[in-house]
Amino acid sequence: MAEYANVIVDISLEKLDKTFQYRIPERLSGVIGVGMPVTVPFGARRMRGYVVELTDTAEYDPEKMKEILSVEERGIAIESQLIALAAWMKKNYGGTMNHALKTVMPIKQKKKSVERRTVCLALQPSEAEKKLAEYERKHSTARARLLSELLKEGELEWSLVTQKLNVAGTAVKAMEADGVVRIVSETKYRNPVERFMPREGIKELNEEQQKAVCSVTEDYDAGIRGTYLLKGVTGSGKTEVYMALIAHVLEQGRQAIVLIPEIALTYQTVLRFYSRFGSRVSIMNSRLSPGEKYDQFERAKKGDIDIMIGPRSALFTPFPDLGIIIIDEEHEPSYKSETLPRYHARETAIRRAKMAGASVVLGSATPSVESYYRAMRGEYRLLELRRRVLEKPLPVCEIIDLREELFRGNRSILSDRLSELMEDRLRKGEQTMLFLNRRGMSGFVSCRACGHVIKCPHCDVSLSQHGGAQEGRLVCHYCGYEEPVPKTCPACGSRYISGFKAGTQKIELIVKQRFPGARVLRMDMDTTRSKEGHEQILSAFANREADILIGTQMIVKGHDFPDVTLVGVLAADLSLNVGDYRAPERTFQLLTQAAGRAGRGERPGNVVIQTYTPEHYSIVTAKEQDYEAFYRQEIEYRRLLRYPPVWNLLLILVTSAEEAAAARAAEALADKIKSGGNLLPIGPADAPVAKISDIYRKVIYIKTEDYRTLVEVKDVLEDDIRENGLFKEVSVQFDFNPL
Ligand code: ADP
Ligand code: ZN
Ligand code: ZN
């Protein structure tokens, strides 16, 4: 039994890391647990606090330590549940309790956040152009400046206008009086969806949907809370199933959380929930400030809302009586946190649901291999939707071998077949999507004579080419380092140095050359940097303002484009050759999703997958849209090579500004693991990116069948790190089943 308890006395304060230690009196020993509300002496007063940790290590003289007075009896508040969840996260994913607490509880801001004001254009663009000319004639330079910026952006934040653009507030108001602009203020507590449309009728579910809903609700009504995997091809009506389940839970006075990858959190999706559930819905996205997030959470706690939709962090919405958690597109890598604690939203959701007595529904057209594996083993219950709702046929998919293309003398990134189909679509006035399954980055530059690759001097990664061929620059995606594209190879002096594989910009150029009349849109990291860029490009394309949309994986989610009848995957190999055991899975998912974009309207679609490895199983099975066939091969490969989900993997990352210190510490950790007996560490070795911003990175991997063994190893190493002087200059992080 632990002797001491670390207690936070006020969770609304900024400093969650400020804990106070108290002795656990005999009579409470064994009763007290993490998360419990307790009463403690604090100065001359008594205060309510929460236990965040139990320990046998006294932080100061135990003689002087005060005792916990009592455990609060009146029910376990939602805070307790979240603190207990934080403790579980710390235990299972590493990091500190403070990191974990900050993840589950948004911090109240002391400063009252000011009202947000924006300035919007109130004129049609053509009228605005005229007005602009008038301002310029009259030398109203400030007003001209604002107007020309608004013509580009549509709306601007008030602070941006008055500070960066240096336009006086009085001038903006005068422009408003003149009908040129509108000043819009948004009150802080405004529900972000309130301005949306009123309710529409509820769709009658088809037989398959009904069956899926019943499987969950029958369990639910019998008091069984399970985890369900809803596998349904795109367009099979999964969202309708989610909504029916939510309605069921709401009827019983409980609440629902819906997780959606940020990238798929579009107006269209949100609208569907809002039109069904009205103002009981709230939305969270990463653009909310910590203060706004806090406000949203307060509304949830007070019972103003029942449904929270958002990315990963919405999982911690403090609903007092949570009934269901839905994770849409459950296979998305964005559900794994990239910062401490490196939790996976799926596992954490299942844990939270268990504490709250809620069910979990995971939905996907291409479930993660992990989830499908668990469903096959009976840990999750599998529910399937096999048909598209409106019986639209799946598109016709063909594979083009780029090696043959080259052999026939076609050196273009567009195969003859793809060009032919694109031309056909342009003629018919139908739309095409070209998909580059590279992860947002443009190509690296290498020498064709000697193979030399240009790398960042600080980060040991290849630099990526941006801008046109002449004035192009090389940029590091980790630290931002830049240099001009060299004219000759720095290693051998050859002039044959160039972008090895085309990025989206390059493809845009090639497409424009090949189809001069076509209207082309491009979507990638560069064109979506501005706040609403992503949404703007997609709606422009949906509104038929372009014939061809070129983009990275960002374009395969969210919007429905009924006029897209051709999808081209330019080089399927780009996501296949990334040196990661999940590459085939990721490739299968991306290809299947990309293919799913074709032919969603009345006309059937075509899909062309270009590749250098047409025989690879992830490509063949994606062409057939055959998930089971993919899974069978993939799980064999994982089993054979001892990868998750069959085995479990722990990555230990050791970083330091001193390479020798990192190396020494990594060696010491590896020795410690070996001395434990039955585990064999892999490494230490340089991380795939061995250096970022001059910080050296070493890695150790451990593989074992049993996840708990890994947690135990982490616990032992954490103790060792705390006590051992070797770790003063280094930082050690744990990552379970890393992505
Ligand atoms: P998924 O989430 O599986 O991709 P959606 O729930 O978005 O599928 O459904 C695809 C389309 O079919 C949507 O436009 C939706 O409104 C419509 N739909 C879904 N279920 C039904 C139904 N039972 N009856 C009529 N239309 C439906
Ligand atoms: Zn060279
Ligand atoms: Zn760099």
XYZ file of N, CA, C and O and ligand atoms in Angstrom, residues 456-461 463 476-481 691-693, ligand 3:
65
model
N 19.873 18.042 -45.652
C 19.973 19.168 -44.724
C 21.218 18.988 -43.855
O 21.424 17.909 -43.303
N 22.044 20.044 -43.732
C 23.246 19.904 -42.907
C 22.936 19.713 -41.419
O 23.796 19.286 -40.662
N 21.719 20.026 -40.991
C 21.386 19.899 -39.568
C 20.577 18.662 -39.240
O 20.524 18.248 -38.095
N 19.869 18.120 -40.209
C 18.847 17.121 -39.879
C 19.040 15.752 -40.502
O 18.279 14.835 -40.216
N 19.997 15.580 -41.394
C 20.202 14.281 -42.010
C 18.959 13.762 -42.735
O 18.661 12.581 -42.725
N 18.197 14.643 -43.327
C 17.100 14.216 -44.200
C 17.282 14.900 -45.552
O 17.929 15.938 -45.635
N 16.575 17.225 -48.627
C 15.866 18.492 -48.791
C 14.845 18.329 -49.903
O 15.026 17.530 -50.818
N 14.256 22.197 -45.946
C 14.196 21.097 -44.987
C 12.845 21.126 -44.283
O 12.458 22.144 -43.727
N 12.132 19.993 -44.302
C 10.794 19.975 -43.710
C 10.818 19.829 -42.194
O 9.803 19.958 -41.537
N 11.989 19.519 -41.647
C 12.068 19.416 -40.189
C 12.448 20.748 -39.563
O 11.829 21.181 -38.607
N 13.506 21.432 -40.099
C 13.991 22.620 -39.403
C 13.837 23.890 -40.237
O 14.098 24.979 -39.749
N 13.416 23.777 -41.480
C 13.163 24.968 -42.277
C 14.389 25.510 -43.007
O 14.305 26.521 -43.707
N 15.538 24.874 -42.881
C 16.751 25.295 -43.587
C 16.480 25.375 -45.098
O 15.724 24.573 -45.637
N 19.375 13.196 -36.754
C 19.663 14.483 -36.122
C 18.595 15.475 -36.560
O 18.300 15.601 -37.738
N 17.971 16.175 -35.608
C 17.016 17.229 -35.946
C 17.408 18.479 -35.195
O 17.534 18.458 -33.971
N 17.593 19.574 -35.913
C 17.993 20.834 -35.298
C 19.158 20.627 -34.328
O 19.132 21.085 -33.194
Zn 16.955 20.647 -41.234
